[in-house]
Coordinates of C-alpha atoms and ligand atoms in Angstrom, one line a residue:
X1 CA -17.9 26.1 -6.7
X2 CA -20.7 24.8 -4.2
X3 CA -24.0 25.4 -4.8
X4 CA -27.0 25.9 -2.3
X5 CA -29.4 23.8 -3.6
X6 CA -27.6 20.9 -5.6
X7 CA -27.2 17.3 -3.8
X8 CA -24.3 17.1 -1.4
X9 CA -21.7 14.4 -1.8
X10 CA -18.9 14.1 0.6
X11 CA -16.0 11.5 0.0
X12 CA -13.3 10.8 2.8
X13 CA -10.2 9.5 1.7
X14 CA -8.4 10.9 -1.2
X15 CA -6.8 7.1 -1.8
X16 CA -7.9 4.6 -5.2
X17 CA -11.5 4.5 -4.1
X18 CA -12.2 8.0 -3.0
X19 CA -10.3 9.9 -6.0
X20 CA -11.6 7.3 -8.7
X21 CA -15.4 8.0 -7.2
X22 CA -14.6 11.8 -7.2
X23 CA -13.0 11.8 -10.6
X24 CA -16.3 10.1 -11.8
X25 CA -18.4 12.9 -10.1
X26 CA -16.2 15.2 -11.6
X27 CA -18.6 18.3 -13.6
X28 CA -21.5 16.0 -12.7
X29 CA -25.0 18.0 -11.1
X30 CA -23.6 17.3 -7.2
X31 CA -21.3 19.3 -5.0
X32 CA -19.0 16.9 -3.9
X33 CA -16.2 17.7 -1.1
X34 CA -13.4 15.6 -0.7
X35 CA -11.4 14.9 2.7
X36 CA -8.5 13.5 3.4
X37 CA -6.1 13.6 5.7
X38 CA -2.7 14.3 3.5
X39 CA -2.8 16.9 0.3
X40 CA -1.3 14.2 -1.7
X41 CA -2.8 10.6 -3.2
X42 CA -0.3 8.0 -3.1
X43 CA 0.7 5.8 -5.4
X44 CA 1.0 2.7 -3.2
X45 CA 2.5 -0.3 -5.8
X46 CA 5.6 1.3 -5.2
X47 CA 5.7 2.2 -1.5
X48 CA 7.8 -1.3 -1.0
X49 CA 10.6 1.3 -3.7
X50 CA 10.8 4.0 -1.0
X51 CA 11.7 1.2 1.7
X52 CA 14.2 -0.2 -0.5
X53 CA 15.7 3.5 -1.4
X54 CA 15.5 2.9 -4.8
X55 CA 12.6 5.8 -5.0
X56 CA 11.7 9.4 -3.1
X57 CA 8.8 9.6 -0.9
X58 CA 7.7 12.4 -3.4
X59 CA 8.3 10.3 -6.5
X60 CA 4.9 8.3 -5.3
X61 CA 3.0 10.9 -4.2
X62 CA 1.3 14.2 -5.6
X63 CA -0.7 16.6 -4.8
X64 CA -4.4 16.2 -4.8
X65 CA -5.7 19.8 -5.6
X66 CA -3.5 19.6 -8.9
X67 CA -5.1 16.4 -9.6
X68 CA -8.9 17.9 -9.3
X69 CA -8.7 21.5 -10.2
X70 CA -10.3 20.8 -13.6
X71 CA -13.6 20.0 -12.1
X72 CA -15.2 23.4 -11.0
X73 CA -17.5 21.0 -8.9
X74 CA -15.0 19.2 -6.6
X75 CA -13.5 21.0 -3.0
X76 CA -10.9 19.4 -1.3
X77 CA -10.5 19.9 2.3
X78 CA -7.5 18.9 4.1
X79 CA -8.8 17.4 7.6
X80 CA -9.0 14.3 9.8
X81 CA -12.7 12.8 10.0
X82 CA -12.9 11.9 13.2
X83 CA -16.8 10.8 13.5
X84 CA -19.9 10.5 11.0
X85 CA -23.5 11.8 12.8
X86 CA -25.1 9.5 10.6
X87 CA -28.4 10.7 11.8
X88 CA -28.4 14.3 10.6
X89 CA -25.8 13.3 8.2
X90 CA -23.1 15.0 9.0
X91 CA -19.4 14.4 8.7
X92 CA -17.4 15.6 12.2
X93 CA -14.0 16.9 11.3
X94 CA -11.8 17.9 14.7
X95 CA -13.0 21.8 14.1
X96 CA -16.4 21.6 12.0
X97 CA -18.8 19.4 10.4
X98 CA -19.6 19.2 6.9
X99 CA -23.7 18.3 5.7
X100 CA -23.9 15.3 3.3
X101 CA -26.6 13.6 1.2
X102 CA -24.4 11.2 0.3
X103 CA -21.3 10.0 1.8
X104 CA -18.5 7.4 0.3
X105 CA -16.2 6.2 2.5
X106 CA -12.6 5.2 1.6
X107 CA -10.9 5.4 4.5
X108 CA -8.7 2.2 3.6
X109 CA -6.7 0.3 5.6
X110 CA -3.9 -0.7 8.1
X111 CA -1.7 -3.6 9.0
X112 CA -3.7 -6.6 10.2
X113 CA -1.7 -8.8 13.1
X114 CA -3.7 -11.9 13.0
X115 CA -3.3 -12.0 17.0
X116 CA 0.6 -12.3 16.6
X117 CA 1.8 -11.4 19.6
X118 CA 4.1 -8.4 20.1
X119 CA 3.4 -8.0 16.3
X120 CA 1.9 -4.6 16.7
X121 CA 4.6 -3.3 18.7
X122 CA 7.5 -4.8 17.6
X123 CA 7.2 -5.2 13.7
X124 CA 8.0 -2.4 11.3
X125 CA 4.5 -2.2 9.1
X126 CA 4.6 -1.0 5.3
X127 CA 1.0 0.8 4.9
X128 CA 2.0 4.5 4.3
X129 CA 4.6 7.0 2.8
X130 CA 5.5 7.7 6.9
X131 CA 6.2 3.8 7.1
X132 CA 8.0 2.9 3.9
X133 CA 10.2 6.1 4.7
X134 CA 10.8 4.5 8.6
X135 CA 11.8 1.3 7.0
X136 CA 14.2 2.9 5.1
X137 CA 15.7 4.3 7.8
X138 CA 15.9 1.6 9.9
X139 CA 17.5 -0.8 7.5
X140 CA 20.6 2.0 6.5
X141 CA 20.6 2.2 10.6
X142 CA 21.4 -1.2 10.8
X143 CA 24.1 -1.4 8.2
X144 CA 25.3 2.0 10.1
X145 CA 25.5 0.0 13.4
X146 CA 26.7 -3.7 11.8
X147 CA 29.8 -2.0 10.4
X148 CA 30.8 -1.0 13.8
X149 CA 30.0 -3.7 15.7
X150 CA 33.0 -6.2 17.0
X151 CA 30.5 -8.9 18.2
X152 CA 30.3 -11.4 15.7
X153 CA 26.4 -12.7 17.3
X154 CA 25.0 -8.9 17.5
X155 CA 26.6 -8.4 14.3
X156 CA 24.2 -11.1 12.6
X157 CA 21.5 -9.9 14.9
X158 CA 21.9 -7.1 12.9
X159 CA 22.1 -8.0 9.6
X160 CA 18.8 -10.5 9.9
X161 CA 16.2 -8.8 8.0
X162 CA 13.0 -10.7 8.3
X163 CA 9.9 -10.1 5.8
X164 CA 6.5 -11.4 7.2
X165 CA 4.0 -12.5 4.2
X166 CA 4.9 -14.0 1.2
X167 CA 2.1 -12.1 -0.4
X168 CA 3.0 -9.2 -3.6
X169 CA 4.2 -6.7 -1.7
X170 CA 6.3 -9.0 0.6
X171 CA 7.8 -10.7 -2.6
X172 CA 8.6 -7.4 -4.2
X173 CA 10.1 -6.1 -0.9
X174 CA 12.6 -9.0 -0.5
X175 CA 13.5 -8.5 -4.2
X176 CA 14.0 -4.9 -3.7
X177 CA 15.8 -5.3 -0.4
X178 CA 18.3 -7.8 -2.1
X179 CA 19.0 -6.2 -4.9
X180 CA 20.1 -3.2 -2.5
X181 CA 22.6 -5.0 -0.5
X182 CA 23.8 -7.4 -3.1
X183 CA 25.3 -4.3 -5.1
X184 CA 24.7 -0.5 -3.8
X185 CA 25.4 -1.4 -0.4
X186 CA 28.5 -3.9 -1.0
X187 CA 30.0 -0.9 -2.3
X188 CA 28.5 1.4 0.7
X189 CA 30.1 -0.8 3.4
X190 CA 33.3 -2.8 2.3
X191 CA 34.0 -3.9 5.9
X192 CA 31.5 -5.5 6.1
X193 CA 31.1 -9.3 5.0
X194 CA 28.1 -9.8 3.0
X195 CA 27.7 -13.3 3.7
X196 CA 26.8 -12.6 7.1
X197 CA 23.4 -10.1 5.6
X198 CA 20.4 -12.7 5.7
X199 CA 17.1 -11.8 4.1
X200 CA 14.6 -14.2 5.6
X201 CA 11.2 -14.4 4.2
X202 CA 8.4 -16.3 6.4
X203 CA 5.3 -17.7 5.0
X204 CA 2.7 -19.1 6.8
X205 CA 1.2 -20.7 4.0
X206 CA 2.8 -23.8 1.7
X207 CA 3.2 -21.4 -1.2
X208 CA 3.9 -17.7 -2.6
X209 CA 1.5 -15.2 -4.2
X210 CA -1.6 -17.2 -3.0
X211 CA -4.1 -17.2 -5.4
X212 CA -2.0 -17.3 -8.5
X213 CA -1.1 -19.9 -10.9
X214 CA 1.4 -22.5 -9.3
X215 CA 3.8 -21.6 -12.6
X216 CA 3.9 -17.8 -11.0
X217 CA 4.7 -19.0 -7.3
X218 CA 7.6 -21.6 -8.3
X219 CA 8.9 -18.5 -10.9
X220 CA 9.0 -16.1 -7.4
X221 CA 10.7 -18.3 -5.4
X222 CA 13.3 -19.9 -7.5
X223 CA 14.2 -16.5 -8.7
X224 CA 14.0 -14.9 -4.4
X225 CA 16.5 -17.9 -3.9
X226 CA 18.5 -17.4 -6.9
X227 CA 19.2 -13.6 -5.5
X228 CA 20.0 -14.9 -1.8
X229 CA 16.6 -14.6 -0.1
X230 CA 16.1 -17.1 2.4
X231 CA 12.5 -18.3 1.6
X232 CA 10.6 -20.6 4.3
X233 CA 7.1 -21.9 3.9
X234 CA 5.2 -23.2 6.0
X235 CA 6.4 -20.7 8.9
X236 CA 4.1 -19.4 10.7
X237 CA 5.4 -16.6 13.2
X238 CA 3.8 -17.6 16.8
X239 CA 5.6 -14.2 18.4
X240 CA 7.3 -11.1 17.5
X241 CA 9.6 -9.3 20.3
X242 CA 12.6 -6.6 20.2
X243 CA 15.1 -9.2 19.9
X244 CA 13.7 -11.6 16.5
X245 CA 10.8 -14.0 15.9
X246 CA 9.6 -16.9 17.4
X247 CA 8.2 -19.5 15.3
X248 CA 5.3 -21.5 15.8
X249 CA 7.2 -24.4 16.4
X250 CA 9.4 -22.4 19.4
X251 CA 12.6 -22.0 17.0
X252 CA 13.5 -18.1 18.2
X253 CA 15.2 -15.9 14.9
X254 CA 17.5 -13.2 16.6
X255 CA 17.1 -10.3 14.3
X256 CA 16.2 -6.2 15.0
X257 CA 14.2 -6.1 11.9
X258 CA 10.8 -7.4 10.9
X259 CA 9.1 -6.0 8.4
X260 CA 5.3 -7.1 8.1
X261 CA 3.7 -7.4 5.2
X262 CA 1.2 -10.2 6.3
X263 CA -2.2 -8.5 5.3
X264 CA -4.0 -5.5 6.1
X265 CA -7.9 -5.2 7.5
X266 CA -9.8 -2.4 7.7
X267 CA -9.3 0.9 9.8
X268 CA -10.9 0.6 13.1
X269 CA -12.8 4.0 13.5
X270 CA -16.0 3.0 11.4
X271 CA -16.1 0.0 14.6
X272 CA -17.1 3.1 16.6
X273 CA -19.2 4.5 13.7
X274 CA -21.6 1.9 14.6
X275 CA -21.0 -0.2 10.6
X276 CA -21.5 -3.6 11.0
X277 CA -17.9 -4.8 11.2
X278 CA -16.2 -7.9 10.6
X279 CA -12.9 -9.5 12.9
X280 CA -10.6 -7.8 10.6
X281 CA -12.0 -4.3 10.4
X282 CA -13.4 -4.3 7.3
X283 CA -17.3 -3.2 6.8
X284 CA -20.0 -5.2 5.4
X285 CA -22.1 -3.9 2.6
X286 CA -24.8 -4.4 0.1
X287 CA -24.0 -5.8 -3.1
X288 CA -24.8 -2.2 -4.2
X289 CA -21.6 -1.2 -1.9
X290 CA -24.1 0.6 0.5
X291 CA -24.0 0.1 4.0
X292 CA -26.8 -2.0 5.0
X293 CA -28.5 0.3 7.7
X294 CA -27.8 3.6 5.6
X295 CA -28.5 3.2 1.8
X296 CA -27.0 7.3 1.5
X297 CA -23.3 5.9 3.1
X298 CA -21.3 4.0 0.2
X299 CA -17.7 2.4 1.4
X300 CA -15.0 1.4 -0.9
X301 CA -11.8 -0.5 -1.3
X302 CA -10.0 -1.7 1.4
X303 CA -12.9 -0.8 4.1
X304 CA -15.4 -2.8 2.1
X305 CA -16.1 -6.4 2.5
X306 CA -17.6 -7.4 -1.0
X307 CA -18.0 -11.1 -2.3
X308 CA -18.1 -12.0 -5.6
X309 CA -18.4 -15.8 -6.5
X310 CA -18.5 -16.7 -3.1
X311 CA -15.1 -15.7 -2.4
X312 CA -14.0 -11.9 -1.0
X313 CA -12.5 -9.4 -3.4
X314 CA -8.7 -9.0 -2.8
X315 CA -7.3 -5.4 -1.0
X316 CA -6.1 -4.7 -4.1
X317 CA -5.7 -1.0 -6.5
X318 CA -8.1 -2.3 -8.9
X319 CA -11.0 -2.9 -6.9
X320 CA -10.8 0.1 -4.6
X321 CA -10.5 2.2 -8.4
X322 CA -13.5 -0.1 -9.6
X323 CA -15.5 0.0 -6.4
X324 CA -15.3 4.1 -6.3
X325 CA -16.5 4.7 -9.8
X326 CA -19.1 2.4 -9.1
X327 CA -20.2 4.1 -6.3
X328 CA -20.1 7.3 -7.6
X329 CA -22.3 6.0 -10.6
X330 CA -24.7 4.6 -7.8
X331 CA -25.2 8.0 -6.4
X332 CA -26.0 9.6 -9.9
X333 CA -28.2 6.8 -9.9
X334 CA -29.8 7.9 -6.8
X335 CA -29.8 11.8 -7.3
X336 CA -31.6 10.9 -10.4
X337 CA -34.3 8.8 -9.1
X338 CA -33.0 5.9 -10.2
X339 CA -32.0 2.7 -8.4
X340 CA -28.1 1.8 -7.3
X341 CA -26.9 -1.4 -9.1
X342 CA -25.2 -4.4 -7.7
X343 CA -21.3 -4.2 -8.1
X344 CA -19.3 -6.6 -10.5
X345 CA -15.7 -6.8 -10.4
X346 CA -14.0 -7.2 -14.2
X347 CA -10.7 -8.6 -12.9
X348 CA -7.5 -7.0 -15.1
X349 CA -4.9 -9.1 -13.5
X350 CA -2.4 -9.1 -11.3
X351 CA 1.5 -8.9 -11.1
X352 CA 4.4 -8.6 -8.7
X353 CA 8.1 -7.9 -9.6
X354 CA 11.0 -10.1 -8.0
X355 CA 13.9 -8.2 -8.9
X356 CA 16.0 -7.1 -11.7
X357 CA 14.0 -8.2 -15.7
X358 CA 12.0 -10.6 -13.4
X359 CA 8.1 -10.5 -12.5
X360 CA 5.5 -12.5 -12.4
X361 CA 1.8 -11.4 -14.5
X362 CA -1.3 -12.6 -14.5
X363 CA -3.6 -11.3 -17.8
X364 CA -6.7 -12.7 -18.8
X365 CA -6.2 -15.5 -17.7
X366 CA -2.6 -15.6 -19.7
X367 CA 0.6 -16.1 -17.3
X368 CA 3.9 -14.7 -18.4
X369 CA 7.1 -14.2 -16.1
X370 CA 11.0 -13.3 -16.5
X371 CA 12.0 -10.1 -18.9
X372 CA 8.8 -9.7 -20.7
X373 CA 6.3 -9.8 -17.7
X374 CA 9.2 -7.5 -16.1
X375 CA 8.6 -5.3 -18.7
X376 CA 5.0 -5.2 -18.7
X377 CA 5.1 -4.4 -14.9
X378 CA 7.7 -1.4 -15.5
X379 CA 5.1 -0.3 -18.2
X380 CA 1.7 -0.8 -16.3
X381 CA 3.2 1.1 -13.3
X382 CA 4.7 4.0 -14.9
X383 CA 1.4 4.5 -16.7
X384 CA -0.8 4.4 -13.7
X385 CA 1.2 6.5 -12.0
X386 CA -0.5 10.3 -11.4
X387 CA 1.7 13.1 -12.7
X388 CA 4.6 13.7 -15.6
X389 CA 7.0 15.1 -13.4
X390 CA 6.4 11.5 -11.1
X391 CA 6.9 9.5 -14.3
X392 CA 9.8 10.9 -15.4
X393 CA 11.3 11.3 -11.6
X394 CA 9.9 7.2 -11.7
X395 CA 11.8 6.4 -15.2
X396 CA 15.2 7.7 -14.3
X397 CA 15.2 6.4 -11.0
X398 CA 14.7 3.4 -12.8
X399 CA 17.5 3.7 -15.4
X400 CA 20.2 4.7 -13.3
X401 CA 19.3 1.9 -11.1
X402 CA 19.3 -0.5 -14.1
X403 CA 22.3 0.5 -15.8
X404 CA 24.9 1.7 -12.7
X405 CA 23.3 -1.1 -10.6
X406 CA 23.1 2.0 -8.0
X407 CA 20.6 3.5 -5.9
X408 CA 20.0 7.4 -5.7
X409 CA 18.5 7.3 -2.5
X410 CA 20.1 5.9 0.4
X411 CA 19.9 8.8 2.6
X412 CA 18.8 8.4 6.3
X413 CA 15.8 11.1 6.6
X414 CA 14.9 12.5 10.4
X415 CA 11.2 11.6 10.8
X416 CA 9.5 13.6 14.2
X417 CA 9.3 10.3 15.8
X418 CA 11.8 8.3 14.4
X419 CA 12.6 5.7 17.2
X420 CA 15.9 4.4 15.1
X421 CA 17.8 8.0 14.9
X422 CA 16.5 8.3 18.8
X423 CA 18.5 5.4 19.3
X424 CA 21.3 6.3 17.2
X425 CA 22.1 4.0 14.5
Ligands
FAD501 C1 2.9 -1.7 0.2 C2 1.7 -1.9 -0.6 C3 1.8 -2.3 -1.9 C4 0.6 -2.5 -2.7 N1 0.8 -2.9 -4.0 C5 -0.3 -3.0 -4.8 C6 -0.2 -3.4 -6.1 O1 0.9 -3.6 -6.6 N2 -1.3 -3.5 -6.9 C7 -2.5 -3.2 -6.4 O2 -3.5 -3.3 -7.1 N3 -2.7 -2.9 -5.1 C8 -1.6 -2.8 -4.3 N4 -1.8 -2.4 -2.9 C9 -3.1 -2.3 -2.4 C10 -3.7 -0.9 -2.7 O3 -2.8 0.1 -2.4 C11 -5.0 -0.7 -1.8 O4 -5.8 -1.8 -2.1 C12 -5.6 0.6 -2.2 O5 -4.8 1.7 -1.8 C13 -7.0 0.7 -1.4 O6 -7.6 2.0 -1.8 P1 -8.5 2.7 -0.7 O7 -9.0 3.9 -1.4 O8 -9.3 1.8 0.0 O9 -7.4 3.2 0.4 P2 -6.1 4.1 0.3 O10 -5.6 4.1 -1.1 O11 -5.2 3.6 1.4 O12 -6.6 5.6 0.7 C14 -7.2 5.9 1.9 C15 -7.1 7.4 2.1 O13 -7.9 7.8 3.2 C16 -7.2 8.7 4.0 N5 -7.7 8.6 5.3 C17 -7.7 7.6 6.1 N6 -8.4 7.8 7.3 C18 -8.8 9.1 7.2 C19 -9.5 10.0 8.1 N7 -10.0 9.6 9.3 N8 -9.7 11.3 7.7 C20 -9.3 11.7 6.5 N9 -8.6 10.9 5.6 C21 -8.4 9.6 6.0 C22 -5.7 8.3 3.8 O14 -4.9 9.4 4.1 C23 -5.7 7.9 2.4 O15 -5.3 8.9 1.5 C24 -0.6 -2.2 -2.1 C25 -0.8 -1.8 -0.8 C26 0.4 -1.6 0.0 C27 0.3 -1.2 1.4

């Protein structure tokens, strides 16, 4: 219920930052709205699971009025912000405006190009539910088309799946996608050969999972070979067009599927919401996570550049989660008089899965890898994830994929622009 003459916080972006921060305000002396876009949170960890059809689109999703409805302080409002009159504080929605004291931003993110060329138009990104779900799609498509096809060249054309970024998701993707062919699809398509599918992964970079141990990188790609994934480092893409990849060096890979999952930077509207920017989109901010010319406008997760040690926190679940609570804390802090505290990251590790009773985990400064990090990932994911119904949907998903080496989902969904079923696959 919102009250006349209580502070006004509005949060856009019902994502880890924006629902973490209104969680914290939750029953706390503030009205607080929340806007987003979509009536659902996503659980993104496992977006790279819906483009590999080994989950639904709504197993990772859910709905984000069930989610708040036990805080009789909290509104959500479904609606695109298209603007922010930071002046007389007010947030500009396409058919109204909604007053703020305080904002927090947490907008996230979308697929950064480094200035490939033909990147943005060419490669298939893996940001959001739409794109995992397109993905999907357009790798059944191919096997569709490949099983038909007489040419022998087009037919590898075809069957060249290429994943940009040898980063976590990119790692987990290429698992995924392996698995997939290697069993549910064999059985899906037995005229076709195989040997001829080739899962390429380019890296730009000498090494894996940058920024963890050198025991967790050569785990990853010993086990991405060990299942057929063609891993090259030191690849740097120079230019993606409709027909494959050209490297750096000028070798061309003929292939109708890139998949990017090189790195993401910040959306570009708050560019033309006059925050001080950086090249990759994201916004700079006080140590306090305020933006420097407006101390009332907080911005979170992915949007946010923060540093901590001198080096910039990773795009990563756990900060945007973090970096929202703190924020909402800061604006307690401020409704009560009080003054907003600098923000301090309390790492909780990381961890990426390559496939079948194999991951890689970082804890506390502990390493582990094969069955047992496999199982801590299965464990930390299914408990993070929002919902029962999503756990359970999760779990058995899982099981049948683990024990009939099948996958439940391998249907080829009609999206309103999808450019593959246009084509015909
Ligand atoms: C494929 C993939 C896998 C990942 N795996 C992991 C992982 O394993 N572990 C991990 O820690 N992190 C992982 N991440 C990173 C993690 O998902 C992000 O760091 C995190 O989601 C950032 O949170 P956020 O709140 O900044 O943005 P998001 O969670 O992206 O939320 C942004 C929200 O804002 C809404 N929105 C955007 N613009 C507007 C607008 N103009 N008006 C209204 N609403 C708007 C969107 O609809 C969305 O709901 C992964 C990311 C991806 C893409």
């Amino acid at each position: 219920m919102v009250m006349q003459d209580r502070p006004k916080v509005v949060i856009v972006g019902a994502g880890f930052g924006g629902l973490w921060a209104t969680r914290w305000l939750g029953n706390k002396p503030a009205d607080v709205r929340i806007i987003d876009r979509n009536n659902y949170h996503s659980f993104m960890p496992l977006l790279y699971q819906v483009a590999a059809a080994e989950l639904e689109p709504e197993d990772i999703i859910y709905p984000v009025r069930s989610i708040l409805h036990k805080y009789q302080n909290v509104e959500f409002i479904l609606g695109e912000v298209r603007g922010i009159d930071s002046l007389n504080r007010k947030v500009l929605l396409r058919d109204r405006s909604l007053p703020y004291d305080y904002l927090i931003l947490s907008i996230g993110s979308k697929p950064h190009y480094f200035g490939v060329k033909g990147a943005a138009e060419h490669a298939l990104p893996l940001r959001i539910l739409d794109d995992a779900v397109q993905v999907r799609n357009h790798i059944l498509c191919r096997f569709e088309s490949a099983a038909v096809e007489q040419d022998p060249k087009i037919r590898q054309q075809m069957l060249t799946f290429i994943i940009v970024g040898g980063g976590p998701t990119g790692v987990e993707f290429a698992g995924a996608l392996a698995e997939l062919v290697r069993r549910p699809l064999a059985r899906d398509y037995p005229s076709l050969d195989l040997n001829e599918v080739h899962i390429l992964m380019l890296e730009a970079s000498a090494r894996l999972l940058t920024g963890l141990p050198a025991m967790l990188h050569d785990y990853a790609l010993k086990h991405l070979r060990k299942m057929g994934v063609d891993v090259q480092l030191n690849s740097a893409v120079a230019e993606i067009t409709s027909r494959g990849v050209i490297l750096k060096d000028g070798h061309m890979i003929p292939s109708e599927t890139v998949v990017w999952t090189a790195g993401v930077g910040g959306v570009s509207l708050p560019q033309n919401w006059d925050f001080p920017t950086r090249a990759n989109g994201q916004v700079n901010v006080l140590p306090t996570l305020q933006s420097p010319n407006h101390p009332e406008i907080y911005i979170t997760g992915d949007l946010a550049h923060v540093e901590q040690d001198g080096k910039p926190l990773l795009q990563v679940a756990t900060v945007a989660i973090q970096e929202g609570e703190w924020a909402a804390a800061n604006v307690l802090n401020q409704i009560l008089g009080k003054a907003p505290r600098p923000f301090r990251f309390r790492d909780p590790g990381i961890m990426a899965v390559t496939g079948r009773n194999a991951a890689v985990v970082q804890l506390k400064g502990y390493a582990f890898t094969g069955f047992i990090a496999w199982i801590m990932w299965l464990s930390i994911h299914l408990y993070r994830l929002i919902g029962f119904r999503n756990r359970l949907s999760v779990l058995v998903s899982w099981a049948w994929d683990y024990i009939f080496f099948d996958r439940v989902v391998r249907l080829i969904l009609p999206l309103p622009e999808n450019e593959a079923l246009e084509k015909g696959c």
